[in-house]
XYZ file of C-alpha atoms in Angstrom:
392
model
C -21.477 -31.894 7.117
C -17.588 -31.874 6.853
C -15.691 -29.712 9.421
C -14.460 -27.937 6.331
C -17.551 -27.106 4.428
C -18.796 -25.836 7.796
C -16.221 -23.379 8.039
C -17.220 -22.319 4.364
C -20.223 -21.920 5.383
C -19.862 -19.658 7.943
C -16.942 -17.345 6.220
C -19.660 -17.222 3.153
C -22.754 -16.677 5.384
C -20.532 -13.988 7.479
C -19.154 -11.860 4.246
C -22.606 -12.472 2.434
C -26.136 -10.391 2.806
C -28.806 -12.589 3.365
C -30.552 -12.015 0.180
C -27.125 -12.749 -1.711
C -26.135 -16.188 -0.390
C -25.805 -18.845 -2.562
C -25.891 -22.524 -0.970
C -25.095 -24.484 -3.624
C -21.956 -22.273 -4.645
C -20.895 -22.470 -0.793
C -21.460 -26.470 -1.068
C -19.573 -26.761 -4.257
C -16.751 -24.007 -2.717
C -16.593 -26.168 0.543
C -15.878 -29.610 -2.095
C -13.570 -28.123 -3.949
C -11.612 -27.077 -0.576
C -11.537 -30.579 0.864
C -10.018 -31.505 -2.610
C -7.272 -28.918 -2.230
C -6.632 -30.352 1.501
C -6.734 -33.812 0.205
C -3.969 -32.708 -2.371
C -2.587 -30.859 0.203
C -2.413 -33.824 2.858
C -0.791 -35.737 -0.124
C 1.626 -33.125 -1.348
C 2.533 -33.313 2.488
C 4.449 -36.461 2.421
C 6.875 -37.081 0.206
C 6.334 -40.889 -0.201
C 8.860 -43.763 -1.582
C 7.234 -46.746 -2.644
C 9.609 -49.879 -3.417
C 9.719 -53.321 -4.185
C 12.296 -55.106 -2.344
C 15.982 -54.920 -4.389
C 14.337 -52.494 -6.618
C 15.847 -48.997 -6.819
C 16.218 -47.498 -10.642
C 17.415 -43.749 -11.427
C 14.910 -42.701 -13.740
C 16.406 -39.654 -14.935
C 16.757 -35.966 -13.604
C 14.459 -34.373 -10.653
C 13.993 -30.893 -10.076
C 17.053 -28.840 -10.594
C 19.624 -28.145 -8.045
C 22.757 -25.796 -7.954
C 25.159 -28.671 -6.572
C 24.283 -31.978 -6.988
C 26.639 -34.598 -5.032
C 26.867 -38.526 -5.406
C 24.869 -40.911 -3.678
C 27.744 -43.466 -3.382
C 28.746 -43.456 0.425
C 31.955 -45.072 -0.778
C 32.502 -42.368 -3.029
C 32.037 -39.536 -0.594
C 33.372 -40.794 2.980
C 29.995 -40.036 4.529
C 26.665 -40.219 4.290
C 24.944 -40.885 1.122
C 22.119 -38.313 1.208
C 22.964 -35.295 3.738
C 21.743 -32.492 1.955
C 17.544 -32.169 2.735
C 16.971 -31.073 -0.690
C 13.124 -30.042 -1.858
C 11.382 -32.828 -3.300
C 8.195 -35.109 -4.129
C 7.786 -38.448 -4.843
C 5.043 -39.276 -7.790
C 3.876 -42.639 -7.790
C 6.580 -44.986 -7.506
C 8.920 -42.159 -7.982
C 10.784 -40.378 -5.442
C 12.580 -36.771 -6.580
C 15.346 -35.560 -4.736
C 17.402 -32.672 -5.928
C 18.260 -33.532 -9.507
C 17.971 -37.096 -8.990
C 15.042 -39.628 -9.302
C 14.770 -42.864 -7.955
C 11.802 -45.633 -8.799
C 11.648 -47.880 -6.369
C 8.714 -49.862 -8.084
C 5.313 -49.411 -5.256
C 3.367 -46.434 -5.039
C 4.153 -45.022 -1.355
C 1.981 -43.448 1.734
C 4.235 -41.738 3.459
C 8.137 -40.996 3.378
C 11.242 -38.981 5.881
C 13.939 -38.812 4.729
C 17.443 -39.474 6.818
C 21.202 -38.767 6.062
C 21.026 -42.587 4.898
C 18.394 -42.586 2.429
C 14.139 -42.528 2.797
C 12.332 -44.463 4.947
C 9.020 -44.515 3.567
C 5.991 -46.853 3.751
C 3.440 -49.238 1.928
C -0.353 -48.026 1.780
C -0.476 -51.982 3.294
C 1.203 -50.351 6.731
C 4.566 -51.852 5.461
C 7.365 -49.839 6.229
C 10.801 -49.681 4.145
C 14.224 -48.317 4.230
C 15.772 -47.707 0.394
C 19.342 -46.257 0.657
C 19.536 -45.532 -3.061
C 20.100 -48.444 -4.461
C 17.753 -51.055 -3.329
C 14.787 -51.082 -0.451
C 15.214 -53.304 2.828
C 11.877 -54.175 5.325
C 11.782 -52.177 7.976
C 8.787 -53.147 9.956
C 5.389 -51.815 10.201
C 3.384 -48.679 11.321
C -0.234 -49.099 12.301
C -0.661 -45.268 11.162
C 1.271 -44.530 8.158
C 3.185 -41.881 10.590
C 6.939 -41.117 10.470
C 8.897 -39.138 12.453
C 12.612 -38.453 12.044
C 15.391 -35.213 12.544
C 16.106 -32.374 10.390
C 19.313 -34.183 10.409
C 20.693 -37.827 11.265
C 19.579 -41.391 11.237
C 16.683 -41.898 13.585
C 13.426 -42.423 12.613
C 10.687 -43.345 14.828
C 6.838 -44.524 14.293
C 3.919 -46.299 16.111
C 3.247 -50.097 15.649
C 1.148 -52.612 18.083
C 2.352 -55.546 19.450
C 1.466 -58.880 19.827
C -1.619 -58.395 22.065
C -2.723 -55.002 20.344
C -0.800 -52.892 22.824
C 0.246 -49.341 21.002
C 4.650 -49.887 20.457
C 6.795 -47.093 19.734
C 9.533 -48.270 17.193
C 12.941 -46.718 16.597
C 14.739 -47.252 13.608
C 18.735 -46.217 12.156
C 19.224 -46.018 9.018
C 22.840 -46.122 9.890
C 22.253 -49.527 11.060
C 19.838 -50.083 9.543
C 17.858 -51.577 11.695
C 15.506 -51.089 14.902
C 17.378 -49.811 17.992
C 14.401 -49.624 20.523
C 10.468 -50.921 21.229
C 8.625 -49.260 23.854
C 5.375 -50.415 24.888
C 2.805 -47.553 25.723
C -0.266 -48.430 27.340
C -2.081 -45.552 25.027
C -5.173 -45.067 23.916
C -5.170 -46.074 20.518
C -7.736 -44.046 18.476
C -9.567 -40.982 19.095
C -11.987 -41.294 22.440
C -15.774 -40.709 22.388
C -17.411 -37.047 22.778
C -18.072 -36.632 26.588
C -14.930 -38.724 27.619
C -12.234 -37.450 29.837
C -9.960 -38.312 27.114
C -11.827 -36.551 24.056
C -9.016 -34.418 23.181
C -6.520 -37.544 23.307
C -5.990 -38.459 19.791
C -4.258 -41.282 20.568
C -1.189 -43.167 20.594
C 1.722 -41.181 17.798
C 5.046 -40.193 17.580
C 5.247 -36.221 17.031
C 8.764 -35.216 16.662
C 12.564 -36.357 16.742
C 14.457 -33.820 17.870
C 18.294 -34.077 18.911
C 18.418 -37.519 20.506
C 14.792 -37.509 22.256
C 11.293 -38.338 20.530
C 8.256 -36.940 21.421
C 5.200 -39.044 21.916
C 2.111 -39.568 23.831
C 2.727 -41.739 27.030
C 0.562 -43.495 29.322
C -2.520 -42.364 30.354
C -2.278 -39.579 27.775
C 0.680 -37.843 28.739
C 2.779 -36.199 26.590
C 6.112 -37.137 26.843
C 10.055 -36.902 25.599
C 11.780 -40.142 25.789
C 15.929 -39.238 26.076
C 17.503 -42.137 23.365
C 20.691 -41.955 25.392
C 19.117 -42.542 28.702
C 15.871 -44.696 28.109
C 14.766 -42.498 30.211
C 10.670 -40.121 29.729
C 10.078 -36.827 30.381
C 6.700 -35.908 31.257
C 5.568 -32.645 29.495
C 2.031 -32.345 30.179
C -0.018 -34.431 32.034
C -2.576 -35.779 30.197
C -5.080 -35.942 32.999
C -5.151 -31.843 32.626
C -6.346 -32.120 28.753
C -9.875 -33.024 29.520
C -11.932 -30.163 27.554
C -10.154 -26.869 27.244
C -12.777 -25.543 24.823
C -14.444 -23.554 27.401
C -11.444 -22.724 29.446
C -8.206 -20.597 29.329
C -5.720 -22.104 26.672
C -4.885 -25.763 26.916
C -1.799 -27.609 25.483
C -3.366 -30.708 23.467
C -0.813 -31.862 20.542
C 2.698 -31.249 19.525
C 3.529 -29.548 15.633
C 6.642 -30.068 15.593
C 10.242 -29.691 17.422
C 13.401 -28.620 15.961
C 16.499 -27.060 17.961
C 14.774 -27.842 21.119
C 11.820 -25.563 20.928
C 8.117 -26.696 20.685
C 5.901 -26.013 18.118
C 2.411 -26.851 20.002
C -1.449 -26.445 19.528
C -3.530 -25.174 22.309
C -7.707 -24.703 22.670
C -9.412 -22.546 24.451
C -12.497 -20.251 25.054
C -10.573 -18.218 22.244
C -10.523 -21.171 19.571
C -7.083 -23.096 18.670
C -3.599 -21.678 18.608
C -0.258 -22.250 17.247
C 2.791 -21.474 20.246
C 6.589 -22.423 20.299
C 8.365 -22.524 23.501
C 10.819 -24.685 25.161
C 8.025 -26.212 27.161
C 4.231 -26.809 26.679
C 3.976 -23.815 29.090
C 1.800 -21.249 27.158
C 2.904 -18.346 30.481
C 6.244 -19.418 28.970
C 5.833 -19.298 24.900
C 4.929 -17.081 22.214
C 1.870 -16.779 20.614
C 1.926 -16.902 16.720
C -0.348 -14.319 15.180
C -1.939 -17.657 12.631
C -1.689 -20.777 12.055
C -3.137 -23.975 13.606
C -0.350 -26.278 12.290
C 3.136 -25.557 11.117
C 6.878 -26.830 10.638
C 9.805 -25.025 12.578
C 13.571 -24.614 10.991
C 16.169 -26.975 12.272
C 17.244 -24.558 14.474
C 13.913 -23.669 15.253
C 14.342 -20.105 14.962
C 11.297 -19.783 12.596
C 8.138 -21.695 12.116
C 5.783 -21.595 8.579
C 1.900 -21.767 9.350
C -1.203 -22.147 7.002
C -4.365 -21.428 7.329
C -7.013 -20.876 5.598
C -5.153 -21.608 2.300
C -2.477 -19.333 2.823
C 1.055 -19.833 4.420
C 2.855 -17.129 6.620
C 6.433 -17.079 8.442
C 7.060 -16.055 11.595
C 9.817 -15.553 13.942
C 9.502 -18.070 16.703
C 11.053 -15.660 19.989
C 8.530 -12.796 18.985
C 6.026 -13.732 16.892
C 7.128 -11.601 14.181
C 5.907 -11.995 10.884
C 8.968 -12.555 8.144
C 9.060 -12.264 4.867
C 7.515 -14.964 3.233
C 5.155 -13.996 -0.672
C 4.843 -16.963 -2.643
C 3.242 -14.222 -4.887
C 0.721 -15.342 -7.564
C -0.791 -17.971 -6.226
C -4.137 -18.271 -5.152
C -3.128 -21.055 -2.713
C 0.136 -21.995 -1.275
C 1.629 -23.878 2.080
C 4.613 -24.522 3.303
C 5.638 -28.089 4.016
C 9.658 -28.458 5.230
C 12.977 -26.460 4.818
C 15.917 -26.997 3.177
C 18.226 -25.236 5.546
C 17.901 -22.804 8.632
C 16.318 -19.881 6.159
C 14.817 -21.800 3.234
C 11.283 -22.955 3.213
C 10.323 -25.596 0.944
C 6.213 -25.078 -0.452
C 3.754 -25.650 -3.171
C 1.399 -23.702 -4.785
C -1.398 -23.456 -6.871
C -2.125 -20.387 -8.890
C -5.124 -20.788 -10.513
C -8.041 -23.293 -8.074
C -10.477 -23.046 -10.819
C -8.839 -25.617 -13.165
C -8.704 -29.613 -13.080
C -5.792 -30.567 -13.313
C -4.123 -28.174 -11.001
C -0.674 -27.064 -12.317
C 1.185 -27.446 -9.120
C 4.384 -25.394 -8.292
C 6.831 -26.524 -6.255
C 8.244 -23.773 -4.608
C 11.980 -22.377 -2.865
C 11.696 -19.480 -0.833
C 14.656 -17.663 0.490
C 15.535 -15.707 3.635
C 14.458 -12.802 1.847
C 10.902 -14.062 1.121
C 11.078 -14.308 -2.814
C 10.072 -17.849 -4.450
C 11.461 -19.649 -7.043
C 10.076 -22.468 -8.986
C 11.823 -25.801 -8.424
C 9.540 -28.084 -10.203
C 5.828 -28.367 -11.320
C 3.396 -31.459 -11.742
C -0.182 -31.480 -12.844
C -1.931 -33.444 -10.842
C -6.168 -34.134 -11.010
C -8.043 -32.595 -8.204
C -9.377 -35.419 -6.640
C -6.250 -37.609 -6.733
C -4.470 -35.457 -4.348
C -2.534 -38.916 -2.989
C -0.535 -39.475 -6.219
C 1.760 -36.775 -5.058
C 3.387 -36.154 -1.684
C 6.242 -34.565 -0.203
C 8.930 -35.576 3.148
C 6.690 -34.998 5.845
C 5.986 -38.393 6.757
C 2.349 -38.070 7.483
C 0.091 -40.620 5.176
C -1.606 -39.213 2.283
C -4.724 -41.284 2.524
């Protein structure tokens, strides 16, 4: 039984009397959730696919109050420095009210002040600056990390003799600017190991001039790009198994303005804390959530759970206001700016095709509709938004 359709299970069989509960109707409830978190998973990575040289405007993308040129000639900086809400469907990547096909249906895709750096579902990663797509490299996970602003972008590769390889790559370049070797575990260790909460070797966040990644021996660690130099956060010899134990620091959300968006287990079950260290004595608590992305300055952090998104104020914990009202499901998956969330949402969960909404919400908490696709219930991967986690 899937993690999720256990959970259904036991919400149903907890709000249910006995002589009420319907199995089946839980089973086929459970499906159709791992369908919506398959879409979800996809409509959480904007992905570019290209072939090489390839890199057509198709036409307009989802509308936009002040479009700019892409020409870095034209403008005297960088070609793409707004982070505008978008998807990519297919080959084609949406980006304010432009479109670009860049010919190869994509896994994953960030997006820099340069352009997108996406990748293959082969592993093969890509940088297209508008106009035409140039190799990059490779990931062994699909994963890609960058800023809320800039030109780094960082993911995990293996070199020659399998040994887990942190790349980092500048679009301003382009090109790669560093290879670290990590002596990682690569993959997700055995129930009863010392290491069963190590999840492996990944890049987790770029965040003004440092990445954050796990290290050797599990540790999780910020590498300074202008030093060469690691941080140790948390040792990764103090992971072990914090499910029966106070709360436990075991993977990073997210990092923006130099706080920490972190998951911890415990006795209590998993939680969602930001802080400026992996110190839970030291952070704040969000009320939900067991993943989330923070703001650039990382004054606020959106959460979902359980099918439904929330905001909060990352120095209290203080729920803001965030109704993406009519919608029977909605998450949030980026920001456009300090105070604008970028989501989806799905009003009705019944139908097949979904008629997806893609969604602006403002400082104030109201939502407007940016786009909308329709997009079958089991092909959740054919759509996916800037995130750059795979969608397979």
């Amino acid at each position: 039984m899937t993690g999720l359709l256990h959970d259904t299970l036991d919400e149903r069989a907890g709000s249910m009397p006995s002589s009420s509960f319907d199995a089946q109707q839980v089973i086929d409830d459970g499906r159709r959730r791992v369908r919506r978190r398959r879409l979800v998973a996809g409509l959480a990575t904007l992905s570019v696919a290209g072939v090489l040289g390839a890199g057509a405007v198709v036409g307009p993308g989802l509308p936009d109050a002040a479009p700019r040129p892409n020409d870095r000639t034209a403008t005297g900086g960088p070609a793409f420095p707004d982070r505008r809400i978008g998807y990519a469907e297919g080959s084609t990547i949406h980006w304010g009210t432009q479109a670009f096909d860049v010919g190869t249906r994509v896994a994953s895709y960030v997006q820099t002040d340069d352009g997108f750096v996406w990748t293959a579902r082969t592993g093969d990663v890509f940088f297209f600056d508008g106009t035409r797509s140039v190799p990059a490299g490779r990931s062994e996970t699909g994963r890609l990390r960058t800023d809320d602003t800039g030109s780094v972008v960082a993911w995990l590769d293996l070199a020659e003799d399998g040994t887990p390889e942190y790349v980092v790559y500048d679009t301003d370049l382009p090109g790669v600017t560093d290879r670290i070797e990590q002596p990682t575990i690569l993959g997700p260790a055995q129930e009863g190991d010392a290491r069963y909460w190590d999840n492996g070797a990944q890049v987790y966040a770029v965040d003004d001039g440092s990445i954050y990644w796990r290290g050797a021996d599990a540790d999780l660690v910020r590498y300074d790009l202008g030093t060469s130099t690691e941080t140790v956060l948390l040792d990764g010899a103090g992971i072990g198994h914090p499910g029966d134990g106070p709360d436990v620091p075991i993977e990073i959300l997210d990092v923006a303005g130099g706080r920490i968006a972190y998951r911890t287990d415990g006795s209590a079950g998993p939680s969602t804390w930001v802080g400026t260290s992996l110190d839970p004595a030291r952070s704040v608590r969000m009320p939900t959530g067991t993943d989330g992305h923070l703001s650039p300055d990382g004054g606020r952090l959106v959460v979902e759970q359980d099918d439904a998104a929330a905001l909060y104020d990352t120095s209290t914990g203080a729920a803001l206001p965030f109704a993406p009202r009519g919608y029977a499901f909605a998450v949030g998956f980026g920001w456009e700016d300090d105070s604008s969330v970028t989501a989806v949402g799905i009003k009705d969960l019944s139908t097949d095709p979904y008629d997806v909404d893609f969604l602006r919400c403002g400082p104030e908490g109201g939502c407007t509709v940016a786009g909308s696709e329709r997009v079958p219930a089991d092909d959740g991967e054919r759509i996916v938004t800037p995130t750059g986690d795979p969608a397979t």
